Short mmCIF file of C-alpha atoms in Angstrom, two decimals:
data_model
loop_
_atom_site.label_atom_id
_atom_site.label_comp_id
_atom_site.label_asym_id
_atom_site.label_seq_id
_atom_site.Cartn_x
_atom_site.Cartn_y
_atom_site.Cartn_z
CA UNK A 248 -70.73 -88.53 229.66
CA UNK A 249 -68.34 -86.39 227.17
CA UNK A 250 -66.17 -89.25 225.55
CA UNK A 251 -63.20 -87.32 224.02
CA UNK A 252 -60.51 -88.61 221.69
CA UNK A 253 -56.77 -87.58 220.32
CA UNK A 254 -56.35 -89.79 217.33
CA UNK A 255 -52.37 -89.13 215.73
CA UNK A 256 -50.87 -90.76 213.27
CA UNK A 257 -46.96 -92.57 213.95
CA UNK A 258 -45.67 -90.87 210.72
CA UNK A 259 -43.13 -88.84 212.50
CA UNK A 260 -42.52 -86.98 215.64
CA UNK A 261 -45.15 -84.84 216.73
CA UNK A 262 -45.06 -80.80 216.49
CA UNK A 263 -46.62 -77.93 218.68
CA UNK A 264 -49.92 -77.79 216.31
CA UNK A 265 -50.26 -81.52 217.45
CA UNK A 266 -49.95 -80.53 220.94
CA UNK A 267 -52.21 -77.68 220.75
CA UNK A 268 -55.14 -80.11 219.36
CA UNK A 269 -54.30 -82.71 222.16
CA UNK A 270 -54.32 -79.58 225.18
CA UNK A 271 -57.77 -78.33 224.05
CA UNK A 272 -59.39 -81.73 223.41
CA UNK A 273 -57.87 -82.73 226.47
CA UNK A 274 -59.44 -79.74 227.89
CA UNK A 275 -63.17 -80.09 226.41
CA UNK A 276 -63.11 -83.44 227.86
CA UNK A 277 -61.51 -83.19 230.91
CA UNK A 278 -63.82 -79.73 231.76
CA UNK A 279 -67.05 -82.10 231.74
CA UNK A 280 -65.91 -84.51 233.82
CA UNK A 281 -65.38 -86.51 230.49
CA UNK A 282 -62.92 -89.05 229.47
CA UNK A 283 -59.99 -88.79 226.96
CA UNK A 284 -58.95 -91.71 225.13
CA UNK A 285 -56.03 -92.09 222.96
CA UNK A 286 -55.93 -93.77 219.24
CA UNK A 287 -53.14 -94.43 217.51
CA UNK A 288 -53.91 -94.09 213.62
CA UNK A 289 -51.36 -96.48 212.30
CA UNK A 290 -53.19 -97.52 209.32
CA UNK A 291 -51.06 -96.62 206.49
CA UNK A 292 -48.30 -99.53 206.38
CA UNK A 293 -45.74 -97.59 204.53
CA UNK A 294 -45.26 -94.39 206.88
CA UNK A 295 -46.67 -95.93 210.29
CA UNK A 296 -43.32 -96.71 212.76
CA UNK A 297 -43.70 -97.60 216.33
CA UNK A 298 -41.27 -95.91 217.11
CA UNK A 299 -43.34 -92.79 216.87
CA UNK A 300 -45.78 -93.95 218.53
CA UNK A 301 -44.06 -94.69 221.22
CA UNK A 302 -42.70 -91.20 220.84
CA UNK A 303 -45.62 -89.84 221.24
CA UNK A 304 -47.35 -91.40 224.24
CA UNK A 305 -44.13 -90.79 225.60
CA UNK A 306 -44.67 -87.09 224.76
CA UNK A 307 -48.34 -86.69 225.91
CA UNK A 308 -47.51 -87.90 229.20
CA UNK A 309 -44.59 -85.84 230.36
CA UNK A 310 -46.90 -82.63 229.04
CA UNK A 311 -49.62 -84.35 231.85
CA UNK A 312 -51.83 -85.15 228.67
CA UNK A 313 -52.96 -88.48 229.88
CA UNK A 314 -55.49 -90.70 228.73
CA UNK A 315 -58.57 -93.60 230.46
CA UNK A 316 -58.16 -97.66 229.15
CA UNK A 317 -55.79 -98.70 226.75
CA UNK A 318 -54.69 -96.81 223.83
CA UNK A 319 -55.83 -98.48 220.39
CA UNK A 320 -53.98 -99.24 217.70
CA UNK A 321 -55.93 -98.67 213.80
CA UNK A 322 -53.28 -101.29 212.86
CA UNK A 323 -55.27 -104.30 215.06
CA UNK A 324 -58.39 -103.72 213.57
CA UNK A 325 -58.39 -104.33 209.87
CA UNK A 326 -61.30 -107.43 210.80
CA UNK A 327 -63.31 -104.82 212.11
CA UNK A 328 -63.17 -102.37 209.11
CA UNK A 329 -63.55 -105.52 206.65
CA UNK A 330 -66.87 -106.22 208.26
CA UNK A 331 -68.29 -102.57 207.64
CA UNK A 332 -66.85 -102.41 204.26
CA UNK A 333 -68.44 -105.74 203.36
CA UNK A 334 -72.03 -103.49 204.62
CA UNK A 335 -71.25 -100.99 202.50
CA UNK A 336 -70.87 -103.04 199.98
CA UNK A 337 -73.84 -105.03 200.07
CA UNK A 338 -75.54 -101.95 200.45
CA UNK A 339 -74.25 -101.64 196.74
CA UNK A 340 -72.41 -97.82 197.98
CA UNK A 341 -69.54 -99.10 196.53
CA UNK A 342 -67.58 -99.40 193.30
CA UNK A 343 -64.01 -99.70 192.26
CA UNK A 344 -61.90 -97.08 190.91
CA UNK A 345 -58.99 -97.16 188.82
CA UNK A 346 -58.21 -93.20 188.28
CA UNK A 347 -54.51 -92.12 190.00
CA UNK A 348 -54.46 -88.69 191.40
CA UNK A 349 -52.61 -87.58 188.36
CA UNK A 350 -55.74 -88.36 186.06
CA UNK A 351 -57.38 -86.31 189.09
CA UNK A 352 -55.31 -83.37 188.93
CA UNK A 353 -55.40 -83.37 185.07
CA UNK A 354 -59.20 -82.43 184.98
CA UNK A 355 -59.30 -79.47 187.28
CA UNK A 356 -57.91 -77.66 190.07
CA UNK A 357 -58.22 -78.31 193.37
CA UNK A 358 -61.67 -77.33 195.18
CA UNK A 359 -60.30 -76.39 198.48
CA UNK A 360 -56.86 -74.61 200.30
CA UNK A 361 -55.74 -78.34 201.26
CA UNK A 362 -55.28 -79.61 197.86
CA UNK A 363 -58.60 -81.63 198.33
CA UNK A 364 -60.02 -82.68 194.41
CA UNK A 365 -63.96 -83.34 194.39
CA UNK A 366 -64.06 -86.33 192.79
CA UNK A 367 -65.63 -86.34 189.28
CA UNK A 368 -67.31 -89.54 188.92
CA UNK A 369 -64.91 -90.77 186.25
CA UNK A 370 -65.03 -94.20 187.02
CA UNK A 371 -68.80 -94.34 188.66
CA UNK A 372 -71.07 -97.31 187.48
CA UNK A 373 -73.88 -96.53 185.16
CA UNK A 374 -76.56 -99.14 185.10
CA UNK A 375 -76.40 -101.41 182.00
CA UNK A 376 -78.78 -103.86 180.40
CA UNK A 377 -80.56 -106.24 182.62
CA UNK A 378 -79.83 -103.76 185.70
CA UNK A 379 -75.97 -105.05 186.24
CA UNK A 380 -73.59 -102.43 187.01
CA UNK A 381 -70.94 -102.22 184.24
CA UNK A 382 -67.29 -102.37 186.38
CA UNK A 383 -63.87 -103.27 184.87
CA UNK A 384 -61.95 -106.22 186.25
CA UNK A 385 -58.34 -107.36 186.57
CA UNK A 386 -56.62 -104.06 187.80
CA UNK A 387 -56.02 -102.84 191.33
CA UNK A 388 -58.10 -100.64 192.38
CA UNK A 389 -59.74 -98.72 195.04
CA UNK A 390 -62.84 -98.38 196.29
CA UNK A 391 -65.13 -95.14 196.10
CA UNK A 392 -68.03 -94.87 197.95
CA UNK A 393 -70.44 -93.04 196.48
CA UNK A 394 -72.04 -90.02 197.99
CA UNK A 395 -75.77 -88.32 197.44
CA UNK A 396 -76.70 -85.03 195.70
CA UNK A 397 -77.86 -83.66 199.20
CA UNK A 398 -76.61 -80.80 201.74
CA UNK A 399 -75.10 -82.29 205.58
CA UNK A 400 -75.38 -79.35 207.90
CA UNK A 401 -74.16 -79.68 211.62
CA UNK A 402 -73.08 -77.11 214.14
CA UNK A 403 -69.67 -77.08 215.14
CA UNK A 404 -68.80 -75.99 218.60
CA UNK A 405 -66.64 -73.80 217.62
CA UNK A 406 -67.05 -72.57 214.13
CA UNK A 407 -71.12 -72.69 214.08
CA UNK A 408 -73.57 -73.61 211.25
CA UNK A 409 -71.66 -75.55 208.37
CA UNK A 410 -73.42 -76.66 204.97
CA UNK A 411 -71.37 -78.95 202.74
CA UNK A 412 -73.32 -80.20 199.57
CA UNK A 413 -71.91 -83.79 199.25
CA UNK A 414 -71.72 -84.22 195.23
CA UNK A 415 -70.78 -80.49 194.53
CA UNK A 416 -67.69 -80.43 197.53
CA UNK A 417 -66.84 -83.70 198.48
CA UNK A 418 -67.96 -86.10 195.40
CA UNK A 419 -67.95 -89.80 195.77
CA UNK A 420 -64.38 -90.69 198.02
CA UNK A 421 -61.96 -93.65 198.96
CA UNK A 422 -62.95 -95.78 201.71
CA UNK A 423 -59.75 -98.61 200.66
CA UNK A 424 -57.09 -98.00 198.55
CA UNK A 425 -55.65 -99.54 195.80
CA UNK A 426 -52.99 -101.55 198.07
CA UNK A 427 -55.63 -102.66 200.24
CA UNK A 428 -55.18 -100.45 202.95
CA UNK A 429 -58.25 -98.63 205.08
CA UNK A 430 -58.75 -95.08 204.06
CA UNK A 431 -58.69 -92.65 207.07
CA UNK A 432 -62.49 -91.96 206.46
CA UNK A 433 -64.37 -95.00 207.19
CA UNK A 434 -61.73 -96.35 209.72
CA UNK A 435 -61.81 -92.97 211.91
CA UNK A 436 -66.01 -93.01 211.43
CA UNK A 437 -65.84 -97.28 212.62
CA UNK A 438 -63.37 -96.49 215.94
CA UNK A 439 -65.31 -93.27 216.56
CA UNK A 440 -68.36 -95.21 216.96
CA UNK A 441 -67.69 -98.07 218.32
CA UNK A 442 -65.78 -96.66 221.12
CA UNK A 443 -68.25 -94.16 221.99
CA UNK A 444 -66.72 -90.95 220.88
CA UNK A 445 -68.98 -88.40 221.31
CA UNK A 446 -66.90 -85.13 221.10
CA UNK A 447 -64.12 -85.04 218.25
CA UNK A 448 -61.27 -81.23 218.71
CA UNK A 449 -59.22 -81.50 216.02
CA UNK A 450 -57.67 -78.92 213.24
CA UNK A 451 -60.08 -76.40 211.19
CA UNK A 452 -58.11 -78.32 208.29
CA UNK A 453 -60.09 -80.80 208.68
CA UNK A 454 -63.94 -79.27 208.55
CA UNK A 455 -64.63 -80.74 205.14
CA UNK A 456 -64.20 -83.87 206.70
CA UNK A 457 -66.97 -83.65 209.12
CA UNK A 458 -69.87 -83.64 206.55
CA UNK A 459 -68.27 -87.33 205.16
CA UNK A 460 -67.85 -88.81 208.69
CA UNK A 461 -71.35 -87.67 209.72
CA UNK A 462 -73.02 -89.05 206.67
CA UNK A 463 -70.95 -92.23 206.93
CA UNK A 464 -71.62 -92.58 210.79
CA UNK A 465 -75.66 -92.39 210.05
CA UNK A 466 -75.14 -95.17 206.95
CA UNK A 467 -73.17 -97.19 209.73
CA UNK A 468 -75.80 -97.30 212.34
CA UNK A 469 -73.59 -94.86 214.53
CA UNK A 470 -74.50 -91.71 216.24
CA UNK A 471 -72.50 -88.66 214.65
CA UNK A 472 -70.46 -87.48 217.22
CA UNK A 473 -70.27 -83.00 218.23
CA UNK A 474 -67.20 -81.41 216.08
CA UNK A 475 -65.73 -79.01 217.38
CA UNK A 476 -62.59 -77.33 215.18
CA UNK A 477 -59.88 -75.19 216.46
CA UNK A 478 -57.63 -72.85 214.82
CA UNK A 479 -54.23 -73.73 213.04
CA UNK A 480 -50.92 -72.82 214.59
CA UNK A 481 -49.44 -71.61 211.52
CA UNK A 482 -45.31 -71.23 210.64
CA UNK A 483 -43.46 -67.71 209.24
CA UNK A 484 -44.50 -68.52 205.79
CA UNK A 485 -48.76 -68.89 206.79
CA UNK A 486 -48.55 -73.05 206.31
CA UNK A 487 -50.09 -74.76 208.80
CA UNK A 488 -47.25 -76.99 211.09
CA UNK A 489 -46.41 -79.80 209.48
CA UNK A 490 -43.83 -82.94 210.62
CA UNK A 491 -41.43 -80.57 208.50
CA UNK A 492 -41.24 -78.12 210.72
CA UNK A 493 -38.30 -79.75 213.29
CA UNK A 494 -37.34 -76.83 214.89
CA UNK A 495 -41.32 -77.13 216.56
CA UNK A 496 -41.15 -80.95 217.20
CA UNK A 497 -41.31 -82.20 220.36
CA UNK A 498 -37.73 -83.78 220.15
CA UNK A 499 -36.18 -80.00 219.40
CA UNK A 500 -38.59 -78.63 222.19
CA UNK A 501 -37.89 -81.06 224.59
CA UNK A 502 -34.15 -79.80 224.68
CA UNK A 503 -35.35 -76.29 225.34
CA UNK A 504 -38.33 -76.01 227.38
CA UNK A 505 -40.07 -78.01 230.47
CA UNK A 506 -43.62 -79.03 229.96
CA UNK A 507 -45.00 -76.08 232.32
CA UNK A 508 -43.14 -74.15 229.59
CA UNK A 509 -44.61 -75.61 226.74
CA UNK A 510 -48.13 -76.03 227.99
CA UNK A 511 -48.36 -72.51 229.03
CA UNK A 512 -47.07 -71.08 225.37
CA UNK A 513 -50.04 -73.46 224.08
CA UNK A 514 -52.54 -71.97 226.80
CA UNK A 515 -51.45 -68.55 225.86
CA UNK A 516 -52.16 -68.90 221.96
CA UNK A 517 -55.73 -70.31 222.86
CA UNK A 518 -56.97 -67.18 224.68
CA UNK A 519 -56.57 -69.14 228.40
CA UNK A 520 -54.07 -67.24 229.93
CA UNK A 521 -53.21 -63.69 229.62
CA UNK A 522 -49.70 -64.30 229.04
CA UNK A 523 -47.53 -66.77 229.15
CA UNK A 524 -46.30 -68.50 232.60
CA UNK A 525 -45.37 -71.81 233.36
CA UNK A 526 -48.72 -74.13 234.11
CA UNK A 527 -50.38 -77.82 233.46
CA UNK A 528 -53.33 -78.97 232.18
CA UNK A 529 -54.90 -79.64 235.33
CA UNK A 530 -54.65 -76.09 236.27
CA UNK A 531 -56.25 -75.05 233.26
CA UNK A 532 -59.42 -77.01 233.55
CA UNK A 533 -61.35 -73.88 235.84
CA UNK A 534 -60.26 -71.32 233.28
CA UNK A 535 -60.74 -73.07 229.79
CA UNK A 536 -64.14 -72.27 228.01
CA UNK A 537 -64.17 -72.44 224.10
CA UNK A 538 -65.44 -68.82 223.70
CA UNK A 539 -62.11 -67.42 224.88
CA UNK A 540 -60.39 -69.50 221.65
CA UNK A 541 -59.52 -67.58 219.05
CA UNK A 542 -61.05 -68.49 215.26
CA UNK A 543 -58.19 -67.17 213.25
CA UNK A 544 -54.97 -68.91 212.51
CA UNK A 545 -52.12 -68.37 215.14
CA UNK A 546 -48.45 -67.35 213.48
CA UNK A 547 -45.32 -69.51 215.70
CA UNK A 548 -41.52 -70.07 215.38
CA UNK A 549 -39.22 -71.38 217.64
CA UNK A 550 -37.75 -67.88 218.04
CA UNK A 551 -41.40 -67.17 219.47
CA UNK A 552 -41.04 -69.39 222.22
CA UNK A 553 -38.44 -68.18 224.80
CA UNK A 554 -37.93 -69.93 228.14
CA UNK A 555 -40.39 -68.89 230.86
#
């Protein structure tokens, strides 16, 4: 059975891009007689607020987005993550890293469109006499897990073949920060697989990603689960939407549109409808397929959006 997932994170209140990655996961899952669970990424202590997630379910379910068992909370689950960083650890894929993204920045420019720096090794163990690993002590630091010279391919649903080398475009990355907080990587690859998640929609912004998580998942024990990427709904200015953008957030929307409203704009810009007319995401399921989605980027404003 297709287990499906929409995974946001309470840092603010959601946009339209948000909703168009919750509609077509919703969608995949839901078309395959499949189940859709929600997961609220609240790991990062200093921007997570319950208030937005409580925003946000709120959201989900007057746009008919609903989701099987009990949402789950990143925030509840640090004992879980310790365990699989302690196996990482003992697997001795691990080492500490004291570099700030400043000292990152300083030695070259960014690899990809998102900013993303491939890590240069800068703080990586070498092997000293008597075959102990030479590490510094006393200063917070992170922890890097290091990554192979080897290509990850997988086919995503929606983009096709992919190829990532890991040491030439990702390089060895953060699995806990310096303040002791999970990094997104290994907590999304531990919840993914222990909840069964076998189909993961999300943002093309976040294809780089795959290659980690499915090397990860298969160091874990887990089965990697299908990606399938979608593309960006994209402001005025060609940036993706961000929390930024509050004349697209659901609070502004709300105001202005029902959720037929909304739900059909979203339908519209992912090649289900010919136009757009009032609808929900149950009357969507008999008409979605992913080869009507578009691959390029999708241009919105709230002037783009008139009432239906």
């Amino acid at each position: 059975m297709t287990i499906g997932r929409f995974a946001p994170s309470p840092t603010g209140r959601m946009h339209l891009g948000n909703m168009f990655s919750a509609l077509l996961s919703w969608l995949s899952a839901k078309s395959k007689n499949g189940q859709w669970l929600l997961r609220i990424e609240d790991i990062d202590p200093q921007r997570s607020r319950m208030e937005y997630a409580k925003l946000l379910m709120d959201d989900l379910q007057w746009l008919g987005l609903t989701w099987d068992d009990e949402p789950v909370f990143q925030s509840q689950r640090s004992d879980i993550y310790e365990h699989y960083y302690n196996m990482l650890q003992q697997q001795g894929l691990t080492y500490p890293c004291y570099c700030t993204r400043a000292d990152l920045l300083a030695t070259q420019a960014p690899h990809e469109s998102d900013g993303r720096v491939v890590y240069p090794g800068t703080c990586r163990p070498k092997k000293v006499e008597g075959g102990g690993l030479k590490v510094e002590d006393g200063r917070p630091a992170a922890t890097r897990l290091m990554v192979a010279d080897e290509d990850v391919s997988f086919t995503d649903g929606h983009y096709g073949t992919q190829t990532v080398n890991m040491a030439h475009h990702v390089g060895d990355y953060i699995i806990r920060r310096k303040d002791g907080a999970w990094a997104y990587q290994l907590a999304v690859v531990v919840d993914d697989g222990l909840m069964g998640v076998n189909e993961v929609v999300r943002g093309r912004d976040l294809l780089l990603s795959s290659p980690q998580q499915i090397s990860l998942s298969r160091t874990l024990g887990f089965t990697p689960p299908q990606f399938i990427h979608l593309p960006l709904l994209i402001n005025d200015a060609g940036q993706r939407l961000s929390k930024r953008d509050s004349s697209l957030d659901m609070g502004v929307l709300r105001q202005h549109h029902t959720a037929p409203e909304l739900i059909g704009w979203l339908a519209y810009y992912a090649g289900l409808l010919p136009d757009p007319q009032p609808t929900m995401p149950n009357q969507l399921l008999n008409v979605f397929s992913w080869e009507k989605v578009p691959h390029n980027d999708i241009t919105v404003s709230a002037s783009s959006l008139p009432a239906l």
